[in-house]
Amino acid sequence: MTEFNKRILELESLAPDLYGKDFLLTWENSLDNLKAVMLVAEMLQMLHKEKKPWRIFDYGLAISIFRDNSTRTRFSFASAVNGLGLGLSELDEVKSQIAHGETVRETANMISFLTEVIGIRDDMYPGEGHTYMKEVAEAVNEGHANGLLAQRPTLVNLQSDLDHPTQSMSDLLKLKDYFGGWDALKGKKIAMSWAYSPSYGKPLSVPQGVINLMTRFGMDVVLAHPEGYELVPQTLDSAKAFATKSGGSFTHVHDMAEAFKDADVVYPKSWAPMAVMQKRTELLKQGDKQGLKDIELHCLEENKRHIDWECTEAMMQLTRNGNALYEHCLPADISDVSCPRGEVAKSVFERYRLHTYQEAGFKPFVIAAMIFNSKVQDVAGKLKYLGSPVPY
Amino acid sequence: MTEFNKRILELESLAPDLYGKDFLLTWENSLDNLKAVMLVAEMLQMLHKEKKPWRIFDYGLAISIFRDNSTRTRFSFASAVNGLGLGLSELDEVKSQIAHGETVRETANMISFLTEVIGIRDDMYPGEGHTYMKEVAEAVNEGHANGLLAQRPTLVNLQSDLDHPTQSMSDLLKLKDYFGGWDALKGKKIAMSWAYSPSYGKPLSVPQGVINLMTRFGMDVVLAHPEGYELVPQTLDSAKAFATKSGGSFTHVHDMAEAFKDADVVYPKSWAPMAVMQKRTELLKQGDKQGLKDIELHCLEENKRHIDWECTEAMMQLTRNGNALYEHCLPADISDVSCPRGEVAKSVFERYRLHTYQEAGFKPFVIAAMIFNSKVQDVAGKLKYLGSPVPY
Amino acid sequence: MTEFNKRILELESLAPDLYGKDFLLTWENSLDNLKAVMLVAEMLQMLHKEKKPWRIFDYGLAISIFRDNSTRTRFSFASAVNGLGLGLSELDEVKSQIAHGETVRETANMISFLTEVIGIRDDMYPGEGHTYMKEVAEAVNEGHANGLLAQRPTLVNLQSDLDHPTQSMSDLLKLKDYFGGWDALKGKKIAMSWAYSPSYGKPLSVPQGVINLMTRFGMDVVLAHPEGYELVPQTLDSAKAFATKSGGSFTHVHDMAEAFKDADVVYPKSWAPMAVMQKRTELLKQGDKQGLKDIELHCLEENKRHIDWECTEAMMQLTRNGNALYEHCLPADISDVSCPRGEVAKSVFERYRLHTYQEAGFKPFVIAAMIFNSKVQDVAGKLKYLGSPVPY
């Protein structure tokens, strides 16, 4: 049986509940939902490699709202919606604006009369991004319920203050491919570790997303960071619960070496402490520019105290057989390449560089799969049709 | 008979002259032209609701030129041209630039080699926007006549200094839907009234467009504004003539309450006095930044003298049975929501909010209908085909 | 036989080597390659005029990277990829940024997972633009070779520091059309001359591209400029070699009148001296803003010493029968129109204006033809199919 057909069979064995739904947080979704998205992503990638079209829309818009800079996710979204048959329009907003209430409610409807998908990145301010996405969702619910929108646009979280599901599922698909299936992930140790960076204010959604997704697949997840670089507390609670349920484990340490010890996978990445991010949100709302400058300087100074949190060759030697898989959402801060000292040594990054490209390469298909599952009623049937010798 | 087929029949009873034509001003168009655009808009919306594609182009570009900010119209245009099968490209210009002559002539042709539609918003400077659109039209006429452009792009006015036809026709389609047909509009009173706003420099095209369109359908149109907030004089003359011809009426008062008295529809909206807008054009041409600041301050002060021109609940009580329909092109300046005091009271706006969304929802289809009528020779035949059970 | 079928036959008589290749420099390509691109461009234009679609992609992205401002080329690229069936996404970069190494390698792959074409304009800094394009090419080579990119995006040079092939081939197609075929070009004299402009820093790629392309078709090419306004030396060497091989000639003078004498075609256009451009690259790398200002002032002063290098009526009288064809890549600096004194007299430009529009009108099809030849294995067969009475 082909790899494609195996996935059709597995998909048909699941009971996902994705039709008509948004995709905002992995932890709101059942394991079957997550598997369905990832299986469809793999199948869409297979169709693409075989040059078989997977268009499902005759026309319609996909709208992206980027409240933070992005290149990878922007082009992943552009690619996904193009493949599905939609036109792309970007809603430009003043980057630092935190809009709520009437403006959000109205704008969400005004841009949606022919819109099938809205992708949103809003990851800069704790307590804001996910809240904003829920507001948009409620607004288009109202518009659709009242017959003002003929179709209800599907929301896709392209990174919020809480989760980065298109990234974490791409990370997981890489692990699935690398180790050889869902079952092979059970008992594998992954070190999600803070790492030093000379930059400031990186969002928390990647580590939060990783610890909450990998724990659901039976992995032994270790979160490591210096004292003070806390994540949103609930995300640790949920990760622990997921680990218990899946037969994996979740450990929280403050030592990079301890996390790397015997790890099968390492994910060293910088982020800003939640408390700093929250303070920043307040200062921004108050328009306190001096305060914002001060906090940045303070934070960069604090980072420097942990400059040894770097994924060096010595650190890699601690991992299982010295050759754990290195993962990263890119771009990484590479020592002696993008900065004097950063998250990862040049030689380590170079050795795993093409692996990180492959990891990133799943993202367009994960985004497309979220939309596909939300818009197509008979997902397996449609994929069988698209995968047949002459689909068009 | 279905609503769709009724409109086909009505369309076939008209003698529009829209094929190959631009759509710049409603008052240049026959009543049959206006009805044809609005009927086609309704039918395209019906096709959309039934998920029947209405693509008419195999390929080609639609280009938008926005010389003023826009969200609603931008996405309406993007939606319309996507549904028709065109790719969208935006021509960015320096916002405050007033280009004429050689540059316009050349650029219009340079961007049009595969272009089917050019949509333009240029509403900031009296005497400029419409003139600019005519220049573009003449330029592509020359290019097409000389065989340099294989197809002659259709121009669509997305708001000029004179008219905002895609808005006014959306406003009218809402009235047609609300009251139940063209005939039901006869004798209905609409108050197009200035309203206070803490902002400055809003264009005149909405009130000018409304008084010149609603008068053609037999409505009793009352224009109200404080002394000094004059519109372009010819637009009042033409509104009066249209009213005479249609059996409606056109009245011009300087009292909001008088306009609202027994009104069936109210359209309270801020605009800047024409004289201020003209002065601004001069100052801009002279590059007089201090002058531009001074005029803004002066204008905001002057606005404050009319802070009682607000669509309050008390004002609404004056209308027919106290429940006139509230219309607005959005976004409205809502008291206690977007500003301390604005065009409309919070409770009034909230009561009519979904009505204003529906009003806005016609716009993508009005734009599409303008293009459809300009590009398709047998409009009714094509629509019958698209509306048939299996169009593709 | 139709003009279309004649070109099919000619195309079938050639042995081009364009499948799977980038198009960066005309002088890297065989004469058959150049002819194949231009023949396909003409045929695609014919299909367009007959309203026959020439779509070759079911889906996929075309990405443009503009490191210099552009209107004409931007819309030509947008038009070309739209006609071929691709969606367009633009990669915005900080304009003055000169990125290399890891960033280029990674970004090139990150944007390419579903990308069929990458068009790049990078013409501002000698030694940089072409180098950058080669880096992008190597990066996607690696990604494709390692299975990370299912398809290898084709690179199209939309103007580099060395060549501007989409422009020079449009210029040549205009000459072919004007004089009546490839053979008619042999022995025709073209004056590629510097001309005065009150602006600064125009790239060298147009004159370099023209002298290296027209010499391959047997033309007598004369390059003229004031002392000091040197081009990249190798481009003169190659032009000389091409002329020898084709039976044409290449002459280098420092007198506009001498160049115009008995010319069949004149191409008067400003550019900055190579030495100045190189100095500018250095200053930019050093971040020396004062130095950059100084060099601009100095350069504008130097330009003024050659204000008589203008394509006047008197100058045109020197050409063959006083009516050489005037070519320009647009926009031209027109005396008394866009500036007090510029590259060309108002009356001369106006007389040839529509010719320059036609010249520009080939560009979308030249770009499309580069992509077509790179992506389609049986080019002639596909075109026969598209040109047949009912292709779809």
Tab-separated table of N, CA and C in Angstrom, chain B residues 21-68:
chain	number	residue	atom	x	y	z
B	21	LYS	N	-17.770	50.573	-21.059
B	21	LYS	CA	-17.741	51.887	-20.426
B	21	LYS	C	-17.125	51.854	-19.022
B	22	ASP	N	-16.561	53.004	-18.642
B	22	ASP	CA	-16.114	53.192	-17.266
B	22	ASP	C	-17.308	53.531	-16.388
B	23	PHE	N	-17.136	53.377	-15.077
B	23	PHE	CA	-18.177	53.853	-14.173
B	23	PHE	C	-17.581	54.875	-13.218
B	24	LEU	N	-17.820	56.152	-13.502
B	24	LEU	CA	-17.211	57.221	-12.709
B	24	LEU	C	-18.215	58.027	-11.886
B	25	LEU	N	-19.360	58.323	-12.465
B	25	LEU	CA	-20.352	59.169	-11.781
B	25	LEU	C	-21.733	58.595	-12.041
B	26	THR	N	-22.557	58.461	-11.008
B	26	THR	CA	-23.914	57.955	-11.281
B	26	THR	C	-24.663	58.918	-12.185
B	27	TRP	N	-24.408	60.226	-12.020
B	27	TRP	CA	-25.228	61.192	-12.761
B	27	TRP	C	-24.872	61.311	-14.245
B	28	GLU	N	-23.837	60.646	-14.657
B	28	GLU	CA	-23.554	60.538	-16.085
B	28	GLU	C	-24.312	59.356	-16.693
B	29	ASN	N	-24.886	58.523	-15.851
B	29	ASN	CA	-25.500	57.277	-16.309
B	29	ASN	C	-27.016	57.381	-16.330
B	30	SER	N	-27.599	56.700	-17.309
B	30	SER	CA	-29.063	56.644	-17.399
B	30	SER	C	-29.618	55.841	-16.228
B	31	LEU	N	-30.909	56.030	-15.987
B	31	LEU	CA	-31.563	55.263	-14.931
B	31	LEU	C	-31.466	53.770	-15.240
B	32	ASP	N	-31.566	53.404	-16.502
B	32	ASP	CA	-31.434	51.994	-16.880
B	32	ASP	C	-30.025	51.476	-16.548
B	33	ASN	N	-29.020	52.300	-16.786
B	33	ASN	CA	-27.664	51.898	-16.405
B	33	ASN	C	-27.581	51.603	-14.903
B	34	LEU	N	-28.121	52.512	-14.119
B	34	LEU	CA	-28.043	52.341	-12.662
B	34	LEU	C	-28.786	51.086	-12.228
B	35	LYS	N	-29.972	50.908	-12.788
B	35	LYS	CA	-30.747	49.716	-12.422
B	35	LYS	C	-30.016	48.440	-12.854
B	36	ALA	N	-29.425	48.480	-14.029
B	36	ALA	CA	-28.716	47.287	-14.520
B	36	ALA	C	-27.565	46.926	-13.574
B	37	VAL	N	-26.789	47.924	-13.154
B	37	VAL	CA	-25.682	47.641	-12.224
B	37	VAL	C	-26.225	47.034	-10.939
B	38	MET	N	-27.281	47.633	-10.398
B	38	MET	CA	-27.777	47.149	-9.108
B	38	MET	C	-28.451	45.781	-9.216
B	39	LEU	N	-29.150	45.541	-10.314
B	39	LEU	CA	-29.749	44.211	-10.504
B	39	LEU	C	-28.666	43.136	-10.627
B	40	VAL	N	-27.637	43.445	-11.408
B	40	VAL	CA	-26.554	42.466	-11.553
B	40	VAL	C	-25.858	42.251	-10.206
B	41	ALA	N	-25.689	43.322	-9.445
B	41	ALA	CA	-25.083	43.184	-8.112
B	41	ALA	C	-25.896	42.219	-7.257
B	42	GLU	N	-27.203	42.393	-7.270
B	42	GLU	CA	-28.053	41.487	-6.483
B	42	GLU	C	-27.919	40.042	-6.970
B	43	MET	N	-27.854	39.878	-8.268
B	43	MET	CA	-27.775	38.506	-8.816
B	43	MET	C	-26.418	37.861	-8.512
B	44	LEU	N	-25.354	38.648	-8.582
B	44	LEU	CA	-24.045	38.086	-8.225
B	44	LEU	C	-24.026	37.695	-6.753
B	45	GLN	N	-24.659	38.496	-5.929
B	45	GLN	CA	-24.735	38.147	-4.511
B	45	GLN	C	-25.530	36.845	-4.312
B	46	MET	N	-26.584	36.694	-5.080
B	46	MET	CA	-27.361	35.444	-4.990
B	46	MET	C	-26.517	34.241	-5.413
B	47	LEU	N	-25.779	34.403	-6.511
B	47	LEU	CA	-24.909	33.301	-6.951
B	47	LEU	C	-23.911	32.961	-5.849
B	48	HIS	N	-23.344	33.997	-5.243
B	48	HIS	CA	-22.364	33.769	-4.173
B	48	HIS	C	-22.998	32.995	-3.010
B	49	LYS	N	-24.208	33.392	-2.635
B	49	LYS	CA	-24.868	32.713	-1.515
B	49	LYS	C	-25.157	31.244	-1.842
B	50	GLU	N	-25.399	30.982	-3.143
B	50	GLU	CA	-25.657	29.597	-3.572
B	50	GLU	C	-24.375	28.857	-3.939
B	51	LYS	N	-23.224	29.481	-3.676
B	51	LYS	CA	-21.913	28.887	-3.980
B	51	LYS	C	-21.752	28.553	-5.460
B	52	LYS	N	-22.367	29.361	-6.314
B	52	LYS	CA	-22.179	29.196	-7.752
B	52	LYS	C	-21.156	30.214	-8.242
B	53	PRO	N	-20.067	29.748	-8.858
B	53	PRO	CA	-19.025	30.691	-9.297
B	53	PRO	C	-19.537	31.646	-10.365
B	54	TRP	N	-18.975	32.824	-10.405
B	54	TRP	CA	-19.368	33.856	-11.393
B	54	TRP	C	-18.134	34.445	-12.065
B	55	ARG	N	-17.130	33.604	-12.222
B	55	ARG	CA	-15.893	33.983	-12.906
B	55	ARG	C	-16.174	34.303	-14.375
B	56	ILE	N	-15.615	35.390	-14.883
B	56	ILE	CA	-15.766	35.698	-16.307
B	56	ILE	C	-14.421	35.875	-17.013
B	57	PHE	N	-13.325	35.916	-16.249
B	57	PHE	CA	-12.001	36.076	-16.864
B	57	PHE	C	-11.171	34.800	-16.696
B	58	ASP	N	-10.432	34.425	-17.735
B	58	ASP	CA	-9.474	33.331	-17.605
B	58	ASP	C	-8.228	33.786	-16.852
B	59	TYR	N	-7.833	35.018	-17.093
B	59	TYR	CA	-6.684	35.595	-16.400
B	59	TYR	C	-6.751	37.090	-16.625
B	60	GLY	N	-5.807	37.809	-16.060
B	60	GLY	CA	-5.768	39.263	-16.199
B	60	GLY	C	-5.647	39.920	-14.840
B	61	LEU	N	-5.229	41.187	-14.862
B	61	LEU	CA	-5.039	41.930	-13.621
B	61	LEU	C	-6.153	42.939	-13.379
B	62	ALA	N	-6.424	43.156	-12.105
B	62	ALA	CA	-7.175	44.324	-11.663
B	62	ALA	C	-6.204	45.149	-10.833
B	63	ILE	N	-6.141	46.426	-11.104
B	63	ILE	CA	-5.198	47.290	-10.384
B	63	ILE	C	-5.978	48.317	-9.587
B	64	SER	N	-5.593	48.460	-8.329
B	64	SER	CA	-6.229	49.486	-7.524
B	64	SER	C	-5.223	50.592	-7.226
B	65	ILE	N	-5.707	51.797	-7.280
B	65	ILE	CA	-4.898	52.973	-6.953
B	65	ILE	C	-5.630	53.701	-5.836
B	66	PHE	N	-5.073	53.616	-4.640
B	66	PHE	CA	-5.709	54.261	-3.498
B	66	PHE	C	-4.905	55.486	-3.104
B	67	ARG	N	-5.466	56.652	-3.383
B	67	ARG	CA	-4.799	57.888	-2.985
B	67	ARG	C	-5.338	58.389	-1.660
B	68	ASP	N	-6.077	57.537	-0.981
B	68	ASP	CA	-6.528	57.829	0.380
B	68	ASP	C	-6.637	56.463	1.068
